[in-house]
mmCIF file of C-alpha atoms and ligand atoms in Angstrom:
data_model
loop_
_atom_site.group_PDB
_atom_site.id
_atom_site.type_symbol
_atom_site.label_atom_id
_atom_site.label_comp_id
_atom_site.label_asym_id
_atom_site.label_seq_id
_atom_site.Cartn_x
_atom_site.Cartn_y
_atom_site.Cartn_z
ATOM 1 C CA UNK A 9 95.985 105.216 89.538
ATOM 2 C CA UNK A 10 97.479 108.569 90.573
ATOM 3 C CA UNK A 11 97.324 107.658 94.254
ATOM 4 C CA UNK A 12 99.088 104.357 93.750
ATOM 5 C CA UNK A 13 101.778 105.864 91.470
ATOM 6 C CA UNK A 14 105.034 105.974 93.529
ATOM 7 C CA UNK A 15 106.780 108.571 91.287
ATOM 8 C CA UNK A 16 107.359 111.703 93.417
ATOM 9 C CA UNK A 17 107.000 114.067 90.437
ATOM 10 C CA UNK A 18 103.656 112.736 89.205
ATOM 11 C CA UNK A 19 101.090 115.390 88.268
ATOM 12 C CA UNK A 20 97.349 115.175 88.925
ATOM 13 C CA UNK A 21 95.330 117.291 86.508
ATOM 14 C CA UNK A 22 92.396 114.894 86.539
ATOM 15 C CA UNK A 23 90.264 115.579 89.589
ATOM 16 C CA UNK A 24 87.827 118.487 89.119
ATOM 17 C CA UNK A 25 88.319 120.335 92.409
ATOM 18 C CA UNK A 26 90.010 123.659 93.148
ATOM 19 C CA UNK A 27 93.509 123.381 94.622
ATOM 20 C CA UNK A 28 95.627 126.080 96.260
ATOM 21 C CA UNK A 29 99.400 126.502 95.846
ATOM 22 C CA UNK A 30 99.956 123.745 98.430
ATOM 23 C CA UNK A 31 97.834 121.353 96.421
ATOM 24 C CA UNK A 32 95.063 121.499 99.045
ATOM 25 C CA UNK A 33 91.328 122.103 98.655
ATOM 26 C CA UNK A 34 90.914 124.398 101.662
ATOM 27 C CA UNK A 35 87.829 125.321 103.689
ATOM 28 C CA UNK A 36 87.162 129.008 102.868
ATOM 29 C CA UNK A 37 87.499 131.262 105.897
ATOM 30 C CA UNK A 38 84.053 132.794 105.272
ATOM 31 C CA UNK A 39 82.738 129.217 105.594
ATOM 32 C CA UNK A 40 84.712 128.623 108.811
ATOM 33 C CA UNK A 41 83.327 131.831 110.323
ATOM 34 C CA UNK A 42 79.770 130.944 109.344
ATOM 35 C CA UNK A 43 80.276 127.484 110.872
ATOM 36 C CA UNK A 44 81.421 129.077 114.148
ATOM 37 C CA UNK A 45 78.308 131.219 114.182
ATOM 38 C CA UNK A 46 76.098 128.216 113.525
ATOM 39 C CA UNK A 47 77.791 126.208 116.266
ATOM 40 C CA UNK A 48 77.079 129.016 118.728
ATOM 41 C CA UNK A 49 73.594 129.932 117.593
ATOM 42 C CA UNK A 50 71.838 126.907 116.126
ATOM 43 C CA UNK A 51 69.122 125.849 118.535
ATOM 44 C CA UNK A 52 67.527 122.886 116.849
ATOM 45 C CA UNK A 53 68.239 120.149 114.388
ATOM 46 C CA UNK A 54 64.606 119.359 113.840
ATOM 47 C CA UNK A 55 63.373 118.697 110.283
ATOM 48 C CA UNK A 56 63.229 121.590 107.820
ATOM 49 C CA UNK A 57 61.003 120.080 105.114
ATOM 50 C CA UNK A 58 61.635 118.977 101.520
ATOM 51 C CA UNK A 59 62.157 122.571 100.312
ATOM 52 C CA UNK A 60 65.137 122.921 102.659
ATOM 53 C CA UNK A 61 66.374 126.209 104.104
ATOM 54 C CA UNK A 62 64.217 129.026 102.717
ATOM 55 C CA UNK A 63 66.746 131.734 103.642
ATOM 56 C CA UNK A 64 69.352 129.827 101.620
ATOM 57 C CA UNK A 65 66.994 129.486 98.655
ATOM 58 C CA UNK A 66 66.196 133.190 98.712
ATOM 59 C CA UNK A 67 69.899 134.133 98.974
ATOM 60 C CA UNK A 68 71.032 131.809 96.202
ATOM 61 C CA UNK A 69 68.172 132.916 93.898
ATOM 62 C CA UNK A 70 69.249 136.529 94.295
ATOM 63 C CA UNK A 71 72.927 135.632 93.829
ATOM 64 C CA UNK A 72 72.347 133.707 90.590
ATOM 65 C CA UNK A 73 69.434 135.579 89.019
ATOM 66 C CA UNK A 74 70.143 139.054 90.439
ATOM 67 C CA UNK A 75 67.584 141.549 91.696
ATOM 68 C CA UNK A 76 64.288 140.557 90.104
ATOM 69 C CA UNK A 77 63.123 142.763 87.238
ATOM 70 C CA UNK A 78 59.406 143.470 86.965
ATOM 71 C CA UNK A 79 59.233 140.777 84.237
ATOM 72 C CA UNK A 80 60.555 138.141 86.637
ATOM 73 C CA UNK A 81 58.853 139.044 89.915
ATOM 74 C CA UNK A 82 56.709 136.158 91.126
ATOM 75 C CA UNK A 83 57.838 133.964 88.219
ATOM 76 C CA UNK A 84 60.586 132.015 90.018
ATOM 77 C CA UNK A 85 60.480 129.412 92.786
ATOM 78 C CA UNK A 86 63.346 127.458 94.295
ATOM 79 C CA UNK A 87 64.119 124.459 96.472
ATOM 80 C CA UNK A 88 67.321 123.385 98.159
ATOM 81 C CA UNK A 89 68.861 120.202 96.766
ATOM 82 C CA UNK A 90 71.627 117.730 97.642
ATOM 83 C CA UNK A 91 74.328 119.426 95.525
ATOM 84 C CA UNK A 92 74.072 120.510 91.912
ATOM 85 C CA UNK A 93 73.663 116.856 90.959
ATOM 86 C CA UNK A 94 70.520 116.614 93.098
ATOM 87 C CA UNK A 95 69.154 119.761 91.427
ATOM 88 C CA UNK A 96 69.775 118.321 87.959
ATOM 89 C CA UNK A 97 68.014 115.115 88.899
ATOM 90 C CA UNK A 98 65.016 116.954 90.411
ATOM 91 C CA UNK A 99 64.759 119.262 87.404
ATOM 92 C CA UNK A 100 64.879 116.503 84.826
ATOM 93 C CA UNK A 101 62.367 114.432 86.771
ATOM 94 C CA UNK A 102 60.070 117.452 86.715
ATOM 95 C CA UNK A 103 60.526 117.711 82.932
ATOM 96 C CA UNK A 104 59.731 114.043 82.539
ATOM 97 C CA UNK A 105 56.534 114.386 84.629
ATOM 98 C CA UNK A 106 55.442 117.493 82.729
ATOM 99 C CA UNK A 107 56.296 116.278 79.248
ATOM 100 C CA UNK A 108 57.597 112.697 78.796
ATOM 101 C CA UNK A 109 58.053 113.405 75.071
ATOM 102 C CA UNK A 110 60.503 116.254 75.733
ATOM 103 C CA UNK A 111 63.980 115.717 74.344
ATOM 104 C CA UNK A 112 67.076 117.238 75.896
ATOM 105 C CA UNK A 113 69.564 118.998 73.632
ATOM 106 C CA UNK A 114 73.043 118.239 74.960
ATOM 107 C CA UNK A 115 76.231 119.751 73.538
ATOM 108 C CA UNK A 116 79.076 117.232 73.533
ATOM 109 C CA UNK A 117 81.438 117.032 75.268
ATOM 110 C CA UNK A 118 79.688 117.789 78.528
ATOM 111 C CA UNK A 119 80.112 117.026 82.231
ATOM 112 C CA UNK A 120 80.405 113.244 82.527
ATOM 113 C CA UNK A 121 77.328 112.959 84.774
ATOM 114 C CA UNK A 122 74.794 114.830 82.608
ATOM 115 C CA UNK A 123 73.892 111.980 80.275
ATOM 116 C CA UNK A 124 73.802 109.277 82.999
ATOM 117 C CA UNK A 125 71.305 111.440 84.933
ATOM 118 C CA UNK A 126 69.190 111.880 81.797
ATOM 119 C CA UNK A 127 69.255 108.203 81.056
ATOM 120 C CA UNK A 128 68.303 107.339 84.665
ATOM 121 C CA UNK A 129 65.337 109.713 84.393
ATOM 122 C CA UNK A 130 64.404 108.266 81.004
ATOM 123 C CA UNK A 131 64.576 111.375 78.846
ATOM 124 C CA UNK A 132 65.765 111.234 75.265
ATOM 125 C CA UNK A 133 69.048 113.036 74.499
ATOM 126 C CA UNK A 134 69.538 114.990 71.282
ATOM 127 C CA UNK A 135 73.306 115.432 71.055
ATOM 128 C CA UNK A 136 75.158 118.034 69.021
ATOM 129 C CA UNK A 137 78.837 118.985 68.714
ATOM 130 C CA UNK A 138 79.601 121.925 71.024
ATOM 131 C CA UNK A 139 83.365 122.296 70.856
ATOM 132 C CA UNK A 140 86.348 121.822 68.573
ATOM 133 C CA UNK A 141 89.475 120.996 70.643
ATOM 134 C CA UNK A 142 91.869 121.709 67.732
ATOM 135 C CA UNK A 143 90.770 125.346 67.405
ATOM 136 C CA UNK A 144 89.491 125.640 71.023
ATOM 137 C CA UNK A 145 86.247 127.198 69.803
ATOM 138 C CA UNK A 146 82.547 126.765 70.526
ATOM 139 C CA UNK A 147 80.738 125.414 67.451
ATOM 140 C CA UNK A 148 77.940 127.899 67.862
ATOM 141 C CA UNK A 149 76.412 127.198 64.449
ATOM 142 C CA UNK A 150 75.833 123.580 65.517
ATOM 143 C CA UNK A 151 74.044 124.797 68.647
ATOM 144 C CA UNK A 152 71.912 127.232 66.651
ATOM 145 C CA UNK A 153 71.086 124.570 64.049
ATOM 146 C CA UNK A 154 70.026 122.193 66.833
ATOM 147 C CA UNK A 155 67.821 124.872 68.414
ATOM 148 C CA UNK A 156 66.277 125.617 65.027
ATOM 149 C CA UNK A 157 65.404 121.933 64.533
ATOM 150 C CA UNK A 158 64.045 121.397 68.078
ATOM 151 C CA UNK A 159 60.367 120.899 68.908
ATOM 152 C CA UNK A 160 58.446 123.248 71.227
ATOM 153 C CA UNK A 161 58.869 121.937 74.776
ATOM 154 C CA UNK A 162 62.313 120.441 74.132
ATOM 155 C CA UNK A 163 64.878 121.247 76.810
ATOM 156 C CA UNK A 164 68.223 122.938 76.105
ATOM 157 C CA UNK A 165 70.906 122.045 78.640
ATOM 158 C CA UNK A 166 73.532 124.818 78.913
ATOM 159 C CA UNK A 167 76.464 125.509 81.226
ATOM 160 C CA UNK A 168 76.185 128.854 83.040
ATOM 161 C CA UNK A 169 79.939 129.546 83.011
ATOM 162 C CA UNK A 170 83.322 127.772 83.090
ATOM 163 C CA UNK A 171 82.087 124.980 80.821
ATOM 164 C CA UNK A 172 83.089 121.544 82.092
ATOM 165 C CA UNK A 173 85.108 119.946 80.450
ATOM 166 C CA UNK A 174 86.200 122.494 77.811
ATOM 167 C CA UNK A 175 86.352 125.882 79.585
ATOM 168 C CA UNK A 176 84.733 127.320 76.427
ATOM 169 C CA UNK A 177 81.749 129.513 77.290
ATOM 170 C CA UNK A 178 79.162 131.234 75.150
ATOM 171 C CA UNK A 179 79.972 134.897 74.397
ATOM 172 C CA UNK A 180 77.494 137.666 75.389
ATOM 173 C CA UNK A 181 76.322 137.744 71.746
ATOM 174 C CA UNK A 182 75.823 133.973 71.778
ATOM 175 C CA UNK A 183 73.714 134.226 74.959
ATOM 176 C CA UNK A 184 71.619 136.931 73.319
ATOM 177 C CA UNK A 185 71.028 134.726 70.305
ATOM 178 C CA UNK A 186 70.126 131.710 72.499
ATOM 179 C CA UNK A 187 67.688 133.896 74.494
ATOM 180 C CA UNK A 188 66.013 134.973 71.269
ATOM 181 C CA UNK A 189 65.812 131.409 69.903
ATOM 182 C CA UNK A 190 64.419 129.728 73.039
ATOM 183 C CA UNK A 191 61.663 132.367 73.267
ATOM 184 C CA UNK A 192 60.870 132.179 69.554
ATOM 185 C CA UNK A 193 60.794 128.377 69.415
ATOM 186 C CA UNK A 194 59.173 127.798 72.813
ATOM 187 C CA UNK A 195 62.072 125.767 74.185
ATOM 188 C CA UNK A 196 62.889 125.233 77.864
ATOM 189 C CA UNK A 197 66.415 126.294 78.849
ATOM 190 C CA UNK A 198 67.986 124.292 81.696
ATOM 191 C CA UNK A 199 71.102 126.068 82.874
ATOM 192 C CA UNK A 200 73.643 124.267 85.019
ATOM 193 C CA UNK A 201 75.488 126.722 87.282
ATOM 194 C CA UNK A 202 78.356 124.917 88.994
ATOM 195 C CA UNK A 203 81.248 127.436 88.830
ATOM 196 C CA UNK A 204 79.677 130.831 89.528
ATOM 197 C CA UNK A 205 82.378 133.435 90.152
ATOM 198 C CA UNK A 206 85.280 131.252 89.065
ATOM 199 C CA UNK A 207 85.279 132.535 85.472
ATOM 200 C CA UNK A 208 85.218 136.331 85.247
ATOM 201 C CA UNK A 209 83.316 137.245 88.442
ATOM 202 C CA UNK A 210 79.881 136.508 89.924
ATOM 203 C CA UNK A 211 77.982 139.178 87.973
ATOM 204 C CA UNK A 212 79.878 138.562 84.732
ATOM 205 C CA UNK A 213 79.404 134.779 84.962
ATOM 206 C CA UNK A 214 75.668 135.167 85.592
ATOM 207 C CA UNK A 215 74.957 137.795 82.912
ATOM 208 C CA UNK A 216 74.325 135.401 80.011
ATOM 209 C CA UNK A 217 72.036 132.993 81.829
ATOM 210 C CA UNK A 218 70.029 135.916 83.260
ATOM 211 C CA UNK A 219 69.241 137.076 79.718
ATOM 212 C CA UNK A 220 67.963 133.618 78.827
ATOM 213 C CA UNK A 221 65.836 133.336 81.984
ATOM 214 C CA UNK A 222 64.296 136.773 81.315
ATOM 215 C CA UNK A 223 63.404 135.752 77.766
ATOM 216 C CA UNK A 224 62.086 132.213 78.312
ATOM 217 C CA UNK A 225 58.575 131.712 79.703
ATOM 218 C CA UNK A 226 59.663 128.421 81.314
ATOM 219 C CA UNK A 227 63.191 127.700 82.516
ATOM 220 C CA UNK A 228 65.190 125.663 85.019
ATOM 221 C CA UNK A 229 68.466 126.472 86.754
ATOM 222 C CA UNK A 230 70.507 124.012 88.809
ATOM 223 C CA UNK A 231 72.988 125.568 91.209
ATOM 224 C CA UNK A 232 75.924 123.877 92.894
ATOM 225 C CA UNK A 233 77.703 125.432 95.889
ATOM 226 C CA UNK A 234 80.431 122.768 95.771
ATOM 227 C CA UNK A 235 83.088 124.808 93.939
ATOM 228 C CA UNK A 236 82.097 128.438 94.528
ATOM 229 C CA UNK A 237 81.809 127.928 98.298
ATOM 230 C CA UNK A 238 84.204 124.955 98.547
ATOM 231 C CA UNK A 239 81.409 122.895 100.141
ATOM 232 C CA UNK A 240 81.877 119.768 98.042
ATOM 233 C CA UNK A 241 81.107 117.114 100.641
ATOM 234 C CA UNK A 242 78.292 119.082 102.273
ATOM 235 C CA UNK A 243 76.103 118.461 99.198
ATOM 236 C CA UNK A 244 74.666 121.943 98.817
ATOM 237 C CA UNK A 245 72.697 123.146 95.823
ATOM 238 C CA UNK A 246 69.367 124.452 94.604
ATOM 239 C CA UNK A 247 66.908 124.035 91.774
ATOM 240 C CA UNK A 248 65.250 127.220 90.506
ATOM 241 C CA UNK A 249 62.264 127.102 88.233
ATOM 242 C CA UNK A 250 60.615 129.896 86.218
ATOM 243 C CA UNK A 251 57.036 129.621 84.979
ATOM 244 C CA UNK A 252 54.764 132.005 83.062
ATOM 245 C CA UNK A 253 51.942 132.153 85.644
ATOM 246 C CA UNK A 254 51.573 131.779 89.402
ATOM 247 C CA UNK A 255 49.407 128.658 89.003
ATOM 248 C CA UNK A 256 51.989 126.930 86.777
ATOM 249 C CA UNK A 257 54.745 127.983 89.153
ATOM 250 C CA UNK A 258 52.854 126.489 92.081
ATOM 251 C CA UNK A 259 52.241 123.283 90.100
ATOM 252 C CA UNK A 260 55.967 123.033 89.331
ATOM 253 C CA UNK A 261 56.902 123.674 92.979
ATOM 254 C CA UNK A 262 54.453 121.083 94.317
ATOM 255 C CA UNK A 263 55.729 118.489 91.870
ATOM 256 C CA UNK A 264 59.377 119.216 92.724
ATOM 257 C CA UNK A 265 58.604 118.765 96.432
ATOM 258 C CA UNK A 266 56.843 115.462 95.740
ATOM 259 C CA UNK A 267 59.852 114.252 93.708
ATOM 260 C CA UNK A 268 62.227 115.329 96.491
ATOM 261 C CA UNK A 269 60.127 113.590 99.136
ATOM 262 C CA UNK A 270 60.044 110.338 97.189
ATOM 263 C CA UNK A 271 63.816 110.428 96.585
ATOM 264 C CA UNK A 272 65.564 111.633 99.723
ATOM 265 C CA UNK A 273 62.785 113.273 101.790
ATOM 266 C CA UNK A 274 64.748 116.439 102.546
ATOM 267 C CA UNK A 275 68.197 117.798 101.767
ATOM 268 C CA UNK A 276 71.100 117.920 104.251
ATOM 269 C CA UNK A 277 71.102 121.137 106.286
ATOM 270 C CA UNK A 278 74.637 122.167 107.151
ATOM 271 C CA UNK A 279 76.050 123.478 103.842
ATOM 272 C CA UNK A 280 72.907 125.459 103.062
ATOM 273 C CA UNK A 281 72.887 126.967 106.573
ATOM 274 C CA UNK A 282 76.503 128.045 105.967
ATOM 275 C CA UNK A 283 75.692 129.644 102.595
ATOM 276 C CA UNK A 284 72.604 131.348 104.067
ATOM 277 C CA UNK A 285 74.724 132.768 106.895
ATOM 278 C CA UNK A 286 77.307 134.086 104.413
ATOM 279 C CA UNK A 287 74.828 135.581 101.968
ATOM 280 C CA UNK A 288 72.793 137.327 104.688
ATOM 281 C CA UNK A 289 75.746 138.971 106.425
ATOM 282 C CA UNK A 290 77.378 141.845 104.522
ATOM 283 C CA UNK A 291 80.822 141.327 106.098
ATOM 284 C CA UNK A 292 80.850 137.561 105.474
ATOM 285 C CA UNK A 293 79.494 138.073 101.967
ATOM 286 C CA UNK A 294 82.350 140.494 101.258
ATOM 287 C CA UNK A 295 84.890 138.061 102.722
ATOM 288 C CA UNK A 296 83.543 135.235 100.572
ATOM 289 C CA UNK A 297 83.709 137.383 97.406
ATOM 290 C CA UNK A 298 87.289 138.299 98.268
ATOM 291 C CA UNK A 299 88.286 134.644 98.666
ATOM 292 C CA UNK A 300 86.490 133.702 95.469
ATOM 293 C CA UNK A 301 88.425 136.415 93.694
ATOM 294 C CA UNK A 302 91.705 135.023 95.097
ATOM 295 C CA UNK A 303 90.793 131.574 93.755
ATOM 296 C CA UNK A 304 89.906 133.061 90.376
ATOM 297 C CA UNK A 305 93.186 135.008 90.222
ATOM 298 C CA UNK A 306 95.172 131.893 91.020
ATOM 299 C CA UNK A 307 93.448 129.971 88.232
ATOM 300 C CA UNK A 308 93.951 132.890 85.791
ATOM 301 C CA UNK A 309 97.612 133.204 86.725
ATOM 302 C CA UNK A 310 98.206 129.470 86.242
ATOM 303 C CA UNK A 311 96.406 129.560 82.916
ATOM 304 C CA UNK A 312 98.521 132.488 81.710
ATOM 305 C CA UNK A 313 101.729 130.744 82.791
ATOM 306 C CA UNK A 314 100.619 127.516 81.146
ATOM 307 C CA UNK A 315 99.830 129.311 77.870
ATOM 308 C CA UNK A 316 103.175 131.131 77.899
ATOM 309 C CA UNK A 317 104.996 127.827 78.534
ATOM 310 C CA UNK A 318 103.028 126.076 75.767
ATOM 311 C CA UNK A 319 103.930 128.893 73.359
ATOM 312 C CA UNK A 320 107.572 128.676 74.286
ATOM 313 C CA UNK A 321 107.623 124.892 73.935
ATOM 314 C CA UNK A 322 105.882 125.309 70.577
ATOM 315 C CA UNK A 323 103.637 122.285 71.109
ATOM 316 C CA UNK A 324 101.311 123.470 68.351
ATOM 317 C CA UNK A 325 98.056 123.747 70.332
ATOM 318 C CA UNK A 326 95.554 126.543 69.725
ATOM 319 C CA UNK A 327 95.618 129.189 72.452
ATOM 320 C CA UNK A 328 93.932 128.161 75.717
ATOM 321 C CA UNK A 329 93.699 131.761 76.979
ATOM 322 C CA UNK A 330 90.077 132.328 76.020
ATOM 323 C CA UNK A 331 88.881 129.456 78.247
ATOM 324 C CA UNK A 332 87.432 130.362 81.670
ATOM 325 C CA UNK A 333 87.482 128.491 84.961
ATOM 326 C CA UNK A 334 89.496 125.475 85.926
ATOM 327 C CA UNK A 335 89.194 123.358 82.812
ATOM 328 C CA UNK A 336 90.609 123.108 79.332
ATOM 329 C CA UNK A 337 90.403 120.263 76.895
ATOM 330 C CA UNK A 338 93.638 119.450 75.082
ATOM 331 C CA UNK A 339 93.573 118.043 71.562
ATOM 332 C CA UNK A 340 95.252 114.766 72.546
ATOM 333 C CA UNK A 341 94.405 111.241 71.444
ATOM 334 C CA UNK A 342 93.807 108.386 73.890
ATOM 335 C CA UNK A 343 97.204 106.843 73.018
ATOM 336 C CA UNK A 344 98.994 110.080 73.892
ATOM 337 C CA UNK A 345 97.033 110.456 77.139
ATOM 338 C CA UNK A 346 97.981 106.900 78.067
ATOM 339 C CA UNK A 347 101.686 107.434 77.266
ATOM 340 C CA UNK A 348 101.745 110.723 79.217
ATOM 341 C CA UNK A 349 100.396 108.786 82.199
ATOM 342 C CA UNK A 350 102.603 105.727 81.885
ATOM 343 C CA UNK A 351 105.862 107.360 80.825
ATOM 344 C CA UNK A 352 105.614 110.778 82.475
ATOM 345 C CA UNK A 353 103.252 110.308 85.438
ATOM 346 C CA UNK A 354 100.808 112.900 84.100
ATOM 347 C CA UNK A 355 97.187 112.167 84.908
ATOM 348 C CA UNK A 356 94.263 113.820 83.119
ATOM 349 C CA UNK A 357 90.706 112.848 82.209
ATOM 350 C CA UNK A 358 90.377 110.339 79.362
ATOM 351 C CA UNK A 359 88.967 112.995 77.007
ATOM 352 C CA UNK A 360 91.997 115.316 77.413
ATOM 353 C CA UNK A 361 90.437 117.544 80.077
ATOM 354 C CA UNK A 362 92.952 119.126 82.432
ATOM 355 C CA UNK A 363 92.279 120.991 85.678
ATOM 356 C CA UNK A 364 94.505 124.063 85.510
ATOM 357 C CA UNK A 365 94.162 124.518 89.293
ATOM 358 C CA UNK A 366 95.858 121.125 89.714
ATOM 359 C CA UNK A 367 99.355 122.476 88.938
ATOM 360 C CA UNK A 368 101.696 122.778 91.903
ATOM 361 C CA UNK A 369 104.812 124.975 91.777
ATOM 362 C CA UNK A 370 107.223 123.899 89.051
ATOM 363 C CA UNK A 371 104.870 121.413 87.422
ATOM 364 C CA UNK A 372 103.928 123.564 84.420
ATOM 365 C CA UNK A 373 107.442 123.260 82.972
ATOM 366 C CA UNK A 374 107.488 119.472 83.427
ATOM 367 C CA UNK A 375 104.062 119.280 81.813
ATOM 368 C CA UNK A 376 104.990 121.290 78.715
ATOM 369 C CA UNK A 377 108.218 119.306 78.332
ATOM 370 C CA UNK A 378 106.110 116.123 78.374
ATOM 371 C CA UNK A 379 103.784 117.598 75.742
ATOM 372 C CA UNK A 380 106.779 118.217 73.484
ATOM 373 C CA UNK A 381 107.391 114.489 73.691
ATOM 374 C CA UNK A 382 103.754 113.812 72.904
ATOM 375 C CA UNK A 383 104.271 115.886 69.768
ATOM 376 C CA UNK A 384 107.251 113.729 68.807
ATOM 377 C CA UNK A 385 105.181 110.569 69.401
ATOM 378 C CA UNK A 386 102.557 112.013 67.084
ATOM 379 C CA UNK A 387 105.162 112.663 64.376
ATOM 380 C CA UNK A 388 106.601 109.145 64.802
ATOM 381 C CA UNK A 389 103.132 107.665 64.515
ATOM 382 C CA UNK A 390 102.337 109.747 61.423
ATOM 383 C CA UNK A 391 105.583 108.755 59.700
ATOM 384 C CA UNK A 392 105.148 105.055 60.552
ATOM 385 C CA UNK A 393 101.603 105.209 59.153
ATOM 386 C CA UNK A 394 102.875 106.880 55.960
ATOM 387 C CA UNK A 395 105.612 104.249 55.648
ATOM 388 C CA UNK A 396 103.084 101.423 56.022
ATOM 389 C CA UNK A 397 100.829 103.109 53.435
ATOM 390 C CA UNK A 398 103.666 102.921 50.952
ATOM 391 C CA UNK A 399 103.967 99.149 51.341
ATOM 392 C CA UNK A 400 102.323 97.214 48.500
HETATM 393 C C1 PLP B 505 78.949 121.039 85.166
HETATM 394 C C2 PLP B 505 78.667 120.499 86.519
HETATM 395 N N1 PLP B 505 77.406 120.438 86.953
HETATM 396 C C3 PLP B 505 77.098 119.958 88.155
HETATM 397 C C4 PLP B 505 78.071 119.492 89.008
HETATM 398 C C5 PLP B 505 77.596 118.907 90.312
HETATM 399 O O1 PLP B 505 78.182 119.348 91.450
HETATM 400 P P1 PLP B 505 77.761 118.838 92.891
HETATM 401 O O2 PLP B 505 76.732 117.808 92.782
HETATM 402 O O3 PLP B 505 79.014 118.363 93.522
HETATM 403 O O4 PLP B 505 77.239 120.080 93.585
HETATM 404 C C6 PLP B 505 79.410 119.512 88.608
HETATM 405 C C7 PLP B 505 80.464 118.976 89.454
HETATM 406 O O5 PLP B 505 81.566 118.741 89.080
HETATM 407 C C8 PLP B 505 79.717 120.048 87.324
HETATM 408 O O6 PLP B 505 80.968 120.106 86.872
#
């Protein structure tokens, strides 16, 4: 709808990709340099195998989980996957093979593809309310209550950082509490890491999930390189699995490889070769971190400007400053979202999710002005409803 809208001042806050100040989703220069190196040095395009590029897997495991502590050494295995989506699918298929009775605790709202993947795999979903858009807060008590009522072996799906669609992450204390609960109740955390480094920084974004992985005997982590490396179309990701013994770890790994082989045989090579090249070269690694930090600063700056403009326009929303990453979820109804689109050319997801990185220069002011109108529509609607209530 956005593409076919002829209005020159239309605003696209719907699509979930990073955009620079020109509205482009650029190729990172660390990626370009790694691609040059690969072009020069790659000697074969022969098959790699269903586990993919082992150097990539090792690099990404270290990036996400950090230097292994003695408690974790030998407890984690990984395979490359076609994007984060592929890792989620592999991981849930493994759960289904290991324990078809397992239920998956899913905080709503969540990324629009989580539940379709679960339903395709055939696992039961146990939903709970994760977020309140009016106050912009995580409903942590609902999460804790759901964990307390779960059965041993149930899976807890969590977002590593930059929660999609709300931008509302667990606090360090929350992560600590989740780590304690999953260990105590014998639950299996499954942590989806799709925005590493785009919230507060790579180490900061990974800190919470690392506590949970250290505490849980069995755990799964899906990693997407789409956003953090800008490799969207290269379909680059990994599934990491932690198990309490080397024999269980080997059983998990063998099963994951069998699932991969039966689905797509082996993952695409190029994106993983790029990430491996970056992570194994100190200069390229530094360059990538620098570019990631530039992306993060742009998102932070836009968010601060948006919040200041919302305050000034007095639209009556709770503060969006505590959210991290690209997304926030606005407390708007479907009628308001539709009118913003039709009357103002503002496009956002149907649940009120906006991509803060979608703003081009000058669009924040137009957006907040439109939200002031949405507030008036709300008042009109409320007064017409009150008037109709008064009718006999
Ligand atoms: C929360 C979350 N998980 C996983 C993914 C999957 O990413 P991809 O399959 O493109 O690597 C996304 C993509 O938007 C996401 O937002």
